CSV table of C-alpha atoms in Angstrom, one decimal:
chain,number,residue,atom,x,y,z
A,1,MET,CA,-9.2,-6.5,-16.0
A,2,LYS,CA,-9.5,-4.6,-12.7
A,3,LYS,CA,-11.7,-1.6,-12.1
A,4,LYS,CA,-9.7,1.5,-11.4
A,5,ILE,CA,-11.7,3.5,-8.8
A,6,LEU,CA,-10.9,7.2,-8.2
A,7,GLY,CA,-11.1,7.7,-4.4
A,8,THR,CA,-12.5,10.8,-2.8
A,9,ALA,CA,-11.0,12.9,-0.1
A,10,ILE,CA,-11.6,11.9,3.5
A,11,LEU,CA,-13.7,15.0,4.0
A,12,LEU,CA,-16.2,13.6,1.6
A,13,ALA,CA,-16.0,10.3,3.4
A,14,SER,CA,-17.2,11.9,6.6
A,15,MET,CA,-20.0,13.8,4.7
A,16,LEU,CA,-21.4,10.9,2.7
A,17,GLY,CA,-20.5,7.9,4.9
A,18,VAL,CA,-17.7,5.5,4.2
A,19,ALA,CA,-20.0,2.8,2.8
A,20,SER,CA,-21.1,5.0,-0.1
A,21,LEU,CA,-17.5,5.3,-1.2
A,22,THR,CA,-16.7,1.8,-2.0
A,23,SER,CA,-18.3,-1.2,-3.5
A,24,CYS,CA,-17.2,-3.5,-0.6
A,25,GLY,CA,-19.5,-1.6,1.7
A,26,ARG,CA,-22.6,-2.7,-0.3
A,27,GLY,CA,-23.4,-6.2,0.5
A,28,GLY,CA,-19.8,-7.0,1.6
A,29,VAL,CA,-17.9,-10.3,1.1
A,30,GLU,CA,-19.5,-13.7,1.6
A,31,ASN,CA,-18.4,-15.1,5.0
A,32,ALA,CA,-16.7,-11.9,5.8
A,33,GLY,CA,-14.7,-12.0,9.0
A,34,GLU,CA,-14.5,-15.8,9.1
A,35,ALA,CA,-11.8,-17.4,11.3
A,36,PHE,CA,-8.5,-17.6,9.4
A,37,LYS,CA,-7.6,-20.9,7.8
A,38,LEU,CA,-4.8,-21.3,5.3
A,39,LEU,CA,-6.3,-22.7,2.1
A,40,SER,CA,-4.6,-24.5,-0.6
A,41,LEU,CA,-4.2,-23.1,-4.1
A,42,ASP,CA,-6.7,-25.7,-5.3
A,43,ASP,CA,-9.3,-24.1,-3.1
A,44,ILE,CA,-9.3,-20.9,-5.2
A,45,LYS,CA,-8.5,-22.4,-8.6
A,46,GLY,CA,-11.0,-22.6,-11.4
A,47,THR,CA,-13.8,-20.5,-9.8
A,48,GLU,CA,-16.5,-19.4,-12.2
A,49,GLU,CA,-17.0,-16.1,-10.4
A,50,PRO,CA,-13.9,-14.0,-9.9
A,51,ILE,CA,-12.4,-13.8,-6.5
A,52,VAL,CA,-12.4,-10.0,-5.9
A,53,VAL,CA,-9.5,-8.4,-4.0
A,54,GLU,CA,-10.3,-4.9,-2.8
A,55,PHE,CA,-7.0,-3.0,-2.6
A,56,TRP,CA,-6.7,0.5,-1.1
A,57,HIS,CA,-3.7,2.7,-1.6
A,58,SER,CA,-3.2,6.5,-1.6
A,59,PHE,CA,-0.9,7.1,-4.6
A,60,GLY,CA,-1.4,10.0,-6.9
A,61,HIS,CA,-1.7,9.7,-10.6
A,62,ASN,CA,2.0,9.4,-11.4
A,63,ILE,CA,2.6,6.5,-9.1
A,64,THR,CA,-0.8,4.9,-9.8
A,65,GLN,CA,0.1,4.6,-13.5
A,66,GLU,CA,3.2,2.6,-12.5
A,67,LEU,CA,1.2,0.4,-10.1
A,68,ASP,CA,-1.7,-0.4,-12.4
A,69,PRO,CA,0.4,-2.3,-15.1
A,70,LEU,CA,1.8,-4.5,-12.4
A,71,ILE,CA,-1.7,-5.4,-11.2
A,72,ASP,CA,-2.8,-6.0,-14.8
A,73,SER,CA,0.1,-8.4,-15.3
A,74,PHE,CA,-0.8,-10.2,-12.1
A,75,GLU,CA,-4.3,-10.7,-13.2
A,76,GLU,CA,-3.2,-12.0,-16.6
A,77,GLU,CA,-0.6,-14.3,-15.0
A,78,MET,CA,-3.2,-15.7,-12.6
A,79,GLN,CA,-5.6,-16.3,-15.5
A,80,LYS,CA,-2.9,-18.3,-17.3
A,81,GLN,CA,-2.6,-20.5,-14.2
A,82,GLY,CA,-6.3,-21.0,-13.9
A,83,PHE,CA,-7.1,-18.5,-11.1
A,84,ASN,CA,-10.0,-16.1,-11.7
A,85,ILE,CA,-8.8,-13.1,-9.6
A,86,GLN,CA,-9.9,-9.6,-10.0
A,87,VAL,CA,-8.2,-6.7,-8.2
A,88,LYS,CA,-10.2,-3.5,-7.5
A,89,ALA,CA,-7.5,-1.0,-6.8
A,90,THR,CA,-8.7,2.2,-5.2
A,91,ALA,CA,-6.8,5.4,-4.7
A,92,THR,CA,-8.5,6.7,-1.6
A,93,GLY,CA,-7.4,10.3,-1.6
A,94,GLY,CA,-6.2,12.2,1.5
A,95,GLY,CA,-2.8,10.6,1.5
A,96,TYR,CA,-1.7,7.8,3.9
A,97,ASP,CA,-3.4,9.5,6.8
A,98,GLY,CA,-6.6,9.8,4.8
A,99,LEU,CA,-6.5,6.1,4.0
A,100,ARG,CA,-6.0,5.3,7.7
A,101,GLU,CA,-8.9,7.4,8.7
A,102,ARG,CA,-11.1,5.9,6.1
A,103,VAL,CA,-10.3,2.4,7.4
A,104,ASN,CA,-11.0,3.4,11.0
A,105,LEU,CA,-14.3,5.0,10.0
A,106,GLY,CA,-15.3,2.0,7.9
A,107,THR,CA,-14.4,-0.7,10.4
A,108,ARG,CA,-17.8,-0.9,12.2
A,109,SER,CA,-19.7,-1.1,8.9
A,110,LYS,CA,-17.2,-3.4,7.4
A,111,SER,CA,-16.6,-0.9,4.5
A,112,ILE,CA,-13.0,-1.8,4.3
A,113,PRO,CA,-10.8,-3.7,1.9
A,114,THR,CA,-9.0,-7.0,2.0
A,115,LEU,CA,-5.6,-5.5,1.1
A,116,LEU,CA,-4.1,-2.1,1.8
A,117,LEU,CA,-1.0,-0.1,2.3
A,118,GLY,CA,0.0,1.4,5.6
A,119,TYR,CA,2.7,2.3,8.1
A,120,PRO,CA,3.4,0.2,11.2
A,121,ASP,CA,1.7,2.8,13.4
A,122,HIS,CA,-1.4,2.5,11.3
A,123,PHE,CA,-1.2,-1.3,11.7
A,124,ALA,CA,-1.0,-0.8,15.5
A,125,ASP,CA,-4.5,0.8,15.3
A,126,TYR,CA,-5.8,-2.0,13.2
A,127,ILE,CA,-4.4,-4.6,15.6
A,128,ALA,CA,-6.2,-2.8,18.5
A,129,ASN,CA,-9.4,-3.0,16.5
A,130,ASP,CA,-8.8,-6.7,15.8
A,131,ILE,CA,-9.0,-6.4,12.0
A,132,LEU,CA,-5.4,-7.0,10.9
A,133,LEU,CA,-4.3,-10.5,9.8
A,134,PRO,CA,-0.8,-11.7,10.8
A,135,LEU,CA,0.9,-13.1,7.8
A,136,ASP,CA,3.2,-15.7,9.4
A,137,ASP,CA,1.2,-18.7,8.1
A,138,PHE,CA,1.5,-17.4,4.5
A,139,VAL,CA,5.2,-16.6,4.9
A,140,ASN,CA,6.0,-20.0,6.4
A,141,ALA,CA,3.6,-22.1,4.3
A,142,SER,CA,4.8,-25.6,3.4
A,143,ASP,CA,3.6,-25.1,-0.2
A,144,GLU,CA,6.4,-23.3,-1.9
A,145,ASN,CA,3.9,-21.7,-4.3
A,146,ILE,CA,2.4,-19.9,-1.3
A,147,ALA,CA,5.4,-19.3,0.9
A,148,LEU,CA,7.3,-16.1,0.5
A,149,GLU,CA,10.3,-16.5,-1.8
A,150,GLY,CA,13.7,-15.7,-0.3
A,151,VAL,CA,12.4,-15.9,3.3
A,152,ASN,CA,13.0,-18.9,5.6
A,153,LEU,CA,12.6,-17.9,9.2
A,154,GLU,CA,14.0,-21.2,10.5
A,155,THR,CA,17.3,-20.8,8.7
A,156,GLY,CA,17.4,-17.0,9.0
A,157,GLU,CA,17.4,-16.5,5.2
A,158,ASN,CA,15.7,-13.2,4.3
A,159,ASP,CA,16.0,-11.4,1.0
A,160,PHE,CA,14.2,-8.3,2.2
A,161,ILE,CA,16.2,-5.3,3.4
A,162,PRO,CA,16.6,-6.0,7.1
A,163,SER,CA,15.3,-2.7,8.5
A,164,TYR,CA,12.2,-2.8,6.2
A,165,TRP,CA,11.4,-6.3,7.4
A,166,ALA,CA,12.0,-5.5,11.1
A,167,GLU,CA,9.5,-2.6,11.2
A,168,ASN,CA,6.7,-5.0,10.4
A,169,GLN,CA,7.3,-7.2,13.4
A,170,LEU,CA,4.5,-6.1,15.8
A,171,THR,CA,2.9,-7.4,18.9
A,172,VAL,CA,-0.4,-9.2,18.4
A,173,LYS,CA,-2.1,-10.6,21.5
A,174,GLY,CA,1.2,-10.9,23.3
A,175,GLU,CA,3.2,-12.5,20.4
A,176,THR,CA,5.5,-11.0,17.8
A,177,LYS,CA,3.9,-11.4,14.4
A,178,ILE,CA,4.6,-10.5,10.8
A,179,CYS,CA,2.0,-7.8,10.2
A,180,GLY,CA,3.0,-6.4,6.8
A,181,ILE,CA,5.3,-7.0,3.8
A,182,PRO,CA,7.5,-4.0,2.6
A,183,PHE,CA,6.4,-2.5,-0.7
A,184,ASN,CA,7.1,1.2,-1.4
A,185,LYS,CA,10.0,2.4,0.6
A,186,SER,CA,11.7,5.8,0.6
A,187,THR,CA,13.7,8.1,2.8
A,188,GLU,CA,14.6,11.8,2.8
A,189,ILE,CA,17.3,13.3,0.6
A,190,MET,CA,18.5,16.8,-0.2
A,191,VAL,CA,18.2,18.0,-3.8
A,192,TYR,CA,19.6,21.2,-5.1
A,193,ASN,CA,20.1,23.5,-8.1
A,194,ALA,CA,23.7,22.4,-8.7
A,195,SER,CA,24.2,25.0,-11.5
A,196,LEU,CA,24.0,27.7,-8.8
A,197,VAL,CA,25.0,25.8,-5.6
A,198,ASP,CA,28.1,23.9,-6.9
A,199,PRO,CA,30.2,27.0,-7.6
A,200,ILE,CA,29.4,28.2,-4.0
A,201,LEU,CA,30.4,24.8,-2.5
A,202,TYR,CA,33.6,24.8,-4.5
A,203,GLU,CA,34.5,28.3,-3.4
A,204,LYS,CA,34.0,27.3,0.2
A,205,GLY,CA,36.1,24.1,-0.3
A,206,TYR,CA,33.3,21.6,0.2
A,207,ILE,CA,33.5,19.9,-3.2
A,208,THR,CA,36.2,19.3,-5.9
A,209,LYS,CA,36.4,20.3,-9.5
A,210,GLU,CA,38.0,18.8,-12.5
A,211,GLY,CA,37.8,21.0,-15.6
A,212,ASN,CA,34.1,22.1,-15.8
A,213,THR,CA,32.9,19.2,-13.7
A,214,TYR,CA,32.1,19.6,-10.0
A,215,GLY,CA,32.3,16.7,-7.6
A,216,ALA,CA,29.6,15.4,-5.3
A,217,TRP,CA,28.5,17.1,-2.1
A,218,GLU,CA,29.4,14.3,0.3
A,219,ASN,CA,28.5,14.2,4.0
A,220,PRO,CA,26.7,17.6,4.0
A,221,THR,CA,26.2,19.3,7.4
A,222,TRP,CA,23.7,21.9,8.5
A,223,ASP,CA,26.5,24.4,8.9
A,224,GLN,CA,27.4,24.0,5.2
A,225,VAL,CA,23.7,24.5,4.2
A,226,TRP,CA,23.6,27.7,6.2
A,227,GLU,CA,26.7,29.0,4.5
A,228,VAL,CA,25.2,28.4,1.1
A,229,SER,CA,21.9,29.9,2.1
A,230,MET,CA,23.5,33.0,3.5
A,231,TYR,CA,25.7,33.5,0.4
A,232,ILE,CA,22.6,33.4,-1.8
A,233,LEU,CA,20.7,35.9,0.4
A,234,ASP,CA,23.7,38.2,0.5
A,235,ASN,CA,24.2,38.2,-3.2
A,236,LYS,CA,20.8,37.4,-4.6
A,237,ASN,CA,20.4,40.8,-6.4
A,238,ASN,CA,23.3,40.0,-8.8
A,239,LEU,CA,23.6,36.2,-8.5
A,240,THR,CA,23.2,34.2,-11.8
A,241,TRP,CA,24.0,30.8,-13.2
A,242,THR,CA,24.4,29.3,-16.7
A,243,TYR,CA,22.8,26.1,-17.9
A,244,ASN,CA,22.7,24.7,-21.4
A,245,GLY,CA,24.0,28.1,-22.8
A,246,ALA,CA,21.3,30.2,-21.1
A,247,THR,CA,21.8,32.5,-18.1
A,248,TYR,CA,19.3,32.7,-15.3
A,249,ASN,CA,18.8,35.0,-12.3
A,250,VAL,CA,18.0,34.3,-8.7
A,251,SER,CA,14.4,35.5,-8.4
A,252,SER,CA,13.9,38.8,-6.6
A,253,GLU,CA,11.1,37.0,-4.6
A,254,THR,CA,13.6,34.6,-3.0
A,255,GLU,CA,12.9,34.8,0.7
A,256,TYR,CA,14.2,31.4,1.9
A,257,PRO,CA,16.8,29.6,-0.2
A,258,VAL,CA,16.2,26.3,1.6
A,259,TYR,CA,13.0,24.4,2.3
A,260,VAL,CA,12.2,21.3,4.3
A,261,ASP,CA,9.0,19.5,3.3
A,262,SER,CA,8.0,17.4,6.3
A,263,GLU,CA,7.6,19.1,9.7
A,264,ALA,CA,7.2,15.8,11.6
A,265,ASN,CA,10.1,14.1,9.9
A,266,PHE,CA,12.2,17.2,10.7
A,267,PHE,CA,11.3,17.2,14.4
A,268,ILE,CA,11.9,13.5,14.9
A,269,THR,CA,15.1,13.4,12.9
A,270,VAL,CA,17.0,16.5,14.2
A,271,GLY,CA,16.1,15.4,17.8
A,272,ARG,CA,18.0,12.2,17.1
A,273,GLN,CA,20.8,14.1,15.4
A,274,TRP,CA,21.2,16.4,18.4
A,275,GLY,CA,21.7,13.2,20.6
A,276,GLY,CA,21.2,12.9,24.3
A,277,ASP,CA,17.5,12.6,25.3
A,278,GLY,CA,16.3,13.9,22.0
A,279,LEU,CA,13.7,11.2,21.5
A,280,TYR,CA,10.2,11.4,20.2
A,281,THR,CA,8.4,8.3,21.6
A,282,VAL,CA,9.3,5.2,23.6
A,283,VAL,CA,7.6,1.8,23.9
A,284,ASP,CA,7.8,-0.5,26.9
A,285,SER,CA,8.0,-4.3,26.9
A,286,ASN,CA,4.2,-4.5,26.9
A,287,GLY,CA,3.9,-2.5,23.6
A,288,GLU,CA,2.6,0.6,25.4
A,289,GLY,CA,3.8,3.9,24.0
A,290,THR,CA,4.7,7.1,25.7
A,291,VAL,CA,5.4,10.5,24.1
A,292,VAL,CA,8.7,11.9,25.4
A,293,SER,CA,9.1,14.9,23.0
A,294,ASN,CA,9.3,17.4,25.8
A,295,ASN,CA,12.9,17.2,26.7
A,296,ALA,CA,15.9,19.5,26.8
A,297,THR,CA,17.6,18.2,23.6
A,298,ASN,CA,14.5,18.7,21.5
A,299,LYS,CA,14.0,22.2,23.0
A,300,THR,CA,17.7,23.1,22.2
A,301,ALA,CA,17.3,21.8,18.6
A,302,MET,CA,14.1,23.6,17.9
A,303,GLU,CA,15.4,26.9,19.3
A,304,TYR,CA,18.5,26.5,17.2
A,305,PHE,CA,16.6,26.0,14.0
A,306,TYR,CA,14.0,28.7,14.9
A,307,GLN,CA,16.9,31.2,14.9
A,308,LYS,CA,18.0,30.0,11.5
A,309,ALA,CA,14.5,30.4,10.2
A,310,GLN,CA,14.3,33.9,11.6
A,311,SER,CA,17.5,34.6,9.7
A,312,LYS,CA,15.7,33.5,6.6
A,313,LEU,CA,18.2,30.6,6.1
A,314,PHE,CA,15.4,28.0,5.8
A,315,GLN,CA,11.7,27.4,6.2
A,316,PHE,CA,8.8,25.0,5.7
A,317,PRO,CA,6.7,25.4,2.6
A,318,GLN,CA,3.6,25.8,4.8
A,319,LYS,CA,4.9,29.2,5.8
A,320,LYS,CA,4.2,30.3,2.2
A,321,SER,CA,1.0,28.3,1.9
A,322,GLN,CA,2.7,25.6,-0.2
A,323,SER,CA,3.3,21.9,0.4
A,324,TYR,CA,6.6,21.2,-1.2
A,325,GLY,CA,9.9,22.9,-1.7
A,326,SER,CA,10.0,21.8,-5.3
A,327,ASN,CA,7.5,24.6,-6.0
A,328,PHE,CA,10.1,27.2,-5.0
A,329,LEU,CA,13.0,25.4,-6.8
A,330,ASN,CA,11.1,25.4,-10.1
A,331,ASN,CA,10.4,29.2,-9.8
A,332,GLU,CA,14.1,30.1,-8.9
A,333,GLN,CA,12.9,31.2,-5.5
A,334,ALA,CA,14.8,28.4,-3.6
A,335,PHE,CA,17.8,26.3,-4.4
A,336,ILE,CA,17.9,23.5,-1.8
A,337,SER,CA,15.0,21.2,-0.8
A,338,ILE,CA,14.8,18.3,1.6
A,339,GLY,CA,12.1,15.8,0.9
A,340,SER,CA,11.2,12.3,-0.2
A,341,THR,CA,13.2,10.3,-2.7
A,342,ALA,CA,9.9,9.6,-4.5
A,343,GLY,CA,9.4,13.3,-5.3
A,344,ILE,CA,12.7,13.9,-7.0
A,345,ASN,CA,11.2,14.4,-10.5
A,346,ASN,CA,9.1,17.2,-9.2
A,347,ASN,CA,12.3,19.2,-8.6
A,348,ALA,CA,13.7,18.7,-12.1
A,349,SER,CA,13.9,21.6,-14.5
A,350,LYS,CA,15.2,22.5,-17.9
A,351,LYS,CA,16.8,25.6,-16.3
A,352,TYR,CA,19.4,23.9,-14.0
A,353,GLU,CA,21.2,20.7,-13.2
A,354,LEU,CA,19.6,18.9,-10.4
A,355,LYS,CA,21.8,16.9,-8.0
A,356,ALA,CA,21.0,14.9,-4.9
A,357,ALA,CA,22.8,14.2,-1.6
A,358,GLY,CA,22.1,12.8,1.8
A,359,ILE,CA,20.3,15.0,4.2
A,360,PRO,CA,22.4,17.3,6.4
A,361,GLN,CA,23.7,16.1,9.7
A,362,LYS,CA,24.9,17.9,12.8
A,363,ALA,CA,28.7,18.5,12.3
A,364,ASP,CA,29.9,18.0,15.8
A,365,SER,CA,27.8,14.9,16.6
A,366,SER,CA,28.5,11.2,16.2
A,367,THR,CA,24.7,10.6,16.1
A,368,LYS,CA,23.5,10.5,12.6
A,369,ALA,CA,19.9,9.9,11.7
A,370,VAL,CA,17.8,9.6,8.5
A,371,ILE,CA,14.2,8.5,8.6
A,372,GLN,CA,13.0,5.3,7.0
A,373,GLN,CA,9.7,5.9,5.2
A,374,GLY,CA,7.2,4.2,3.0
A,375,THR,CA,4.4,1.8,3.5
A,376,ASN,CA,3.8,-1.9,3.7
A,377,LEU,CA,1.2,-4.3,2.3
A,378,ALA,CA,-1.3,-5.8,4.9
A,379,ILE,CA,-4.4,-7.9,4.9
A,380,LEU,CA,-7.5,-7.0,6.9
A,381,THR,CA,-10.1,-9.5,8.2
A,382,ALA,CA,-13.4,-7.7,8.8
A,383,ASN,CA,-14.6,-7.7,5.2
A,384,SER,CA,-12.6,-10.6,3.7
A,385,ASN,CA,-12.8,-14.3,3.7
A,386,ASN,CA,-10.1,-17.0,3.4
A,387,LYS,CA,-10.4,-17.0,-0.4
A,388,THR,CA,-9.9,-13.3,-0.8
A,389,ARG,CA,-7.1,-13.4,1.7
A,390,LEU,CA,-5.2,-16.0,-0.2
A,391,ALA,CA,-5.8,-14.1,-3.4
A,392,ALA,CA,-4.5,-10.9,-1.8
A,393,TRP,CA,-1.4,-12.8,-0.5
A,394,LEU,CA,-0.6,-14.0,-4.0
A,395,LEU,CA,-0.8,-10.3,-5.1
A,396,ILE,CA,1.6,-9.3,-2.3
A,397,LYS,CA,4.0,-12.0,-3.4
A,398,TYR,CA,3.8,-10.8,-7.0
A,399,LEU,CA,4.3,-7.1,-6.3
A,400,THR,CA,7.3,-7.7,-4.0
A,401,ASN,CA,9.2,-10.2,-6.0
A,402,THR,CA,12.7,-9.4,-7.2
A,403,GLU,CA,11.8,-8.3,-10.7
A,404,ASN,CA,8.7,-6.2,-9.8
A,405,THR,CA,10.2,-4.4,-6.8
A,406,ALA,CA,13.1,-3.4,-9.1
A,407,THR,CA,10.7,-2.2,-11.8
A,408,PHE,CA,8.5,-0.2,-9.4
A,409,SER,CA,11.6,1.4,-8.0
A,410,ARG,CA,13.1,2.4,-11.3
A,411,ASN,CA,9.8,3.9,-12.5
A,412,THR,CA,8.9,5.8,-9.3
A,413,GLY,CA,11.9,6.7,-7.1
A,414,TYR,CA,10.8,4.4,-4.3
A,415,LEU,CA,13.6,2.1,-3.1
A,416,PRO,CA,13.6,-1.7,-3.9
A,417,VAL,CA,12.6,-3.8,-0.9
A,418,ARG,CA,14.7,-6.9,-1.7
A,419,THR,CA,18.5,-7.2,-1.5
A,420,SER,CA,18.4,-9.4,-4.7
A,421,ALA,CA,16.8,-6.5,-6.6
A,422,LEU,CA,19.3,-3.9,-5.3
A,423,GLU,CA,22.3,-6.1,-6.1
A,424,SER,CA,21.1,-7.3,-9.5
A,425,ASP,CA,23.3,-6.4,-12.5
A,426,SER,CA,20.5,-4.6,-14.3
A,427,TYR,CA,19.6,-2.5,-11.2
A,428,GLN,CA,23.3,-1.6,-10.6
A,429,GLN,CA,23.6,-0.5,-14.2
A,430,PHE,CA,20.5,1.7,-13.7
A,431,LEU,CA,22.1,3.3,-10.6
A,432,ALA,CA,25.3,3.9,-12.5
A,433,ASN,CA,23.6,5.9,-15.2
A,434,GLU,CA,22.6,9.1,-13.5
A,435,ASN,CA,22.7,11.0,-16.8
A,436,ASP,CA,20.0,8.9,-18.5
A,437,PRO,CA,17.3,11.3,-19.8
A,438,PHE,CA,14.5,9.2,-18.5
A,439,GLU,CA,15.7,7.4,-15.4
A,440,GLY,CA,18.6,9.6,-14.4
A,441,TYR,CA,16.8,11.6,-11.7
A,442,VAL,CA,15.5,8.5,-10.0
A,443,ALA,CA,19.0,6.9,-10.0
A,444,LYS,CA,20.3,10.1,-8.4
A,445,ALA,CA,17.7,9.9,-5.7
A,446,ILE,CA,18.2,6.2,-4.9
A,447,ASN,CA,22.0,6.6,-4.9
A,448,ALA,CA,21.7,9.5,-2.4
A,449,ALA,CA,19.2,7.5,-0.3
A,450,PHE,CA,21.5,4.4,0.0
A,451,SER,CA,24.5,6.6,0.8
A,452,GLN,CA,22.9,7.1,4.2
A,453,LYS,CA,21.5,3.6,4.7
A,454,ASP,CA,23.6,3.1,7.8
A,455,PHE,CA,21.7,5.9,9.5
A,456,PHE,CA,18.2,4.8,8.8
A,457,TYR,CA,15.8,4.7,11.8
A,458,THR,CA,12.2,4.0,12.6
A,459,ASP,CA,10.2,4.6,15.7
A,460,PRO,CA,8.3,1.7,17.3
A,461,ALA,CA,4.6,1.7,16.5
A,462,PHE,CA,1.9,1.6,19.2
A,463,THR,CA,-1.8,2.3,19.4
A,464,GLY,CA,-2.2,6.0,18.7
A,465,SER,CA,1.3,6.6,17.4
A,466,SER,CA,-0.1,7.7,14.0
A,467,ILE,CA,-2.1,10.3,15.8
A,468,VAL,CA,1.0,11.5,17.7
A,469,ARG,CA,2.8,12.0,14.3
A,470,ASP,CA,-0.2,14.1,13.0
A,471,TYR,CA,0.0,16.4,16.0
A,472,THR,CA,3.8,16.6,15.6
A,473,ASN,CA,3.2,18.4,12.3
A,474,THR,CA,1.1,20.9,14.2
A,475,LEU,CA,3.7,21.3,17.0
A,476,VAL,CA,6.4,22.3,14.4
A,477,GLN,CA,4.0,24.6,12.6
A,478,ASP,CA,3.2,26.3,15.9
A,479,ILE,CA,6.9,27.1,16.4
A,480,PHE,CA,8.0,28.0,12.8
A,481,ILE,CA,4.8,29.2,11.2
A,482,TYR,CA,3.0,30.8,14.1
A,483,ASP,CA,6.1,31.9,16.1
A,484,LYS,CA,5.2,30.1,19.4
A,485,SER,CA,7.9,29.3,21.9
A,486,PHE,CA,8.9,25.6,22.3
A,487,ASP,CA,7.4,25.6,25.8
A,488,SER,CA,4.1,27.0,24.6
A,489,ALA,CA,3.9,24.7,21.6
A,490,ILE,CA,4.8,21.6,23.5
A,491,LYS,CA,2.3,22.4,26.2
A,492,SER,CA,-0.5,22.5,23.6
A,493,PHE,CA,0.9,19.3,21.9
A,494,TYR,CA,0.8,17.4,25.2
A,495,ALA,CA,-2.7,18.7,26.1
A,496,ASN,CA,-4.1,17.5,22.8
A,497,LEU,CA,-2.6,14.0,23.2
A,498,GLU,CA,-3.7,13.7,26.8
A,499,GLN,CA,-7.3,14.4,25.8
A,500,LEU,CA,-6.9,11.3,23.6
A,501,ASP,CA,-5.6,9.2,26.5
A,502,ILE,CA,-2.1,9.0,25.0
A,503,LYS,CA,0.6,8.9,27.6
A,504,THR,CA,3.1,11.7,27.8
A,505,ALA,CA,6.2,12.3,29.9
A,506,THR,CA,8.6,15.2,30.4
A,507,LYS,CA,12.3,14.3,30.4
C-alpha cells in the first residue's frame, strides 16, 4: 500500500530545504532525467522491487480521504495484473501555489515528483524550466492498454469536456503539445441561506412560489444581489427565518450580507462581464504574455464594486481576517457567498436550507463570464525515468476513467472531466436528487455549475502567468481592504510585475 505523507507548508520548505521534505530528494530515482522513450507494459511488469511513483497534490483532509481509496484500488488492480507499482501520495501544504513554489525550489536539486497536479500557468513555468513531459506519445500509443480511452486525435473523438482538454494544449519548443490531463475541475457558484433569502426574492418578483415551495433563483444579476443585501441591512434588527420548526435571527454582527471568496477570480471575471477592453492578460502567437489589466473597463468595474463595498453590500473575507464566506454564513452574519463548487459542504448548516445558483452577471451586458477552475495531472522529467513515467501514466488513466471521475465528483463537489461520466444514467440520477442527505449538497453545486457551462472561460497560460495571478489578489486587496484607488493599486501592481520582467501594457 502507498505511504501517505503529510506535507508541510512552503514556509518550512524554505527554512529546511526542499530536499528534506520528500524522500525523492534523498538519492533520487535511478536514471533520473533520462531521455523519454515510450516503454511497453512488459518493460514494467513483474519487477521484484516496486516502481515508485511520487505524486504531489495539495488537497486538504476532506479531499485527500476521497483520493486515497482510488489510489489504493489502483495499486491493488495493478498487483492483480502483475505490476508492482507503489504510489507515494504527498499533500504538500500551502495550496496549489505552495505546490508550484515547492516544485520550482526543488527543480535544481531534483527534489520533485514524477506526477503532480497543477494549473496550465504552473505548467508554463515547468516548460520554461524544461521539466514537463508532453503526453502525446502516451495518448496516441498504438497499444490500447496504454492509449487514453475515449480519445482519438486522428478522428477527433474526445470524451473529455472540450474546454478542460483545450486548456492543456500548450506550446513546447514551438509545437502544441498535450501537457496535462484534466482531473479535479470546478467553477464558482453562488450559495445562499434560502430560508432567509427566498422570501426576499419572491417579494421582489425574482422567483416563483407554489404552496410553501420556492422556485430556483435563475440567471441572477449583481443588481438582484444588491437588492437582497440592502434589504437585509435595512431590516437586520428584526429579520428572522424559520427552518425545521425553529426560528433564527440575523446576527447583530452582520456587517456585509454578501462575501466573495477569491479576489483574483473576481477581478478577472467581472472585467470580462463588463465587456469592452476588460481583459486581464493576452498572449501573442509566440506564446509571450502581456498583462493588460490597466484599462478603462477594469477601472470602471472596480470603482463600481468599491462603491458597493463602501455601502456594505458585499466584501471579501480578508477584510474580516477570514478566508471564506462560509465562516460568515454559518454564524448568521452573511447570507450569500460566492466561491468554488468544491466548498459547498462548508456552507451547509442545520439552521437553514442551502441553495446554489450560478454566479451573478451584469444585467445589461451580453458578455457573460464564469471562470473555469481546477487542476490537471502532469508528469515531470527531472527526477523520473521511463518506468516511473509509464507507471504514473497508468495512474492518470485510472484516476480519469469514466467510473472514477464520476465517483470523485460525487464525493467531493469537483466536476466530472468526461462527457461519458456526466451523461451516465447513474450520474444523472445523482444530479436529480438534490435532497439526498449525503450527496444532495454536491448535486446542488454541480447543477449550478453546469447551468453556466456556456460561459466558462480560461486565460491562456504563459511563463510567469501564475505569478501575475498571485499579484492580482494583492491588487484587489489594495483596493477593497486597504482603500487604495484603482490608479494607485494598478501602479503598484505593474511595478511589481515589471521588476520580475513580466511585460505590461496600458490600454
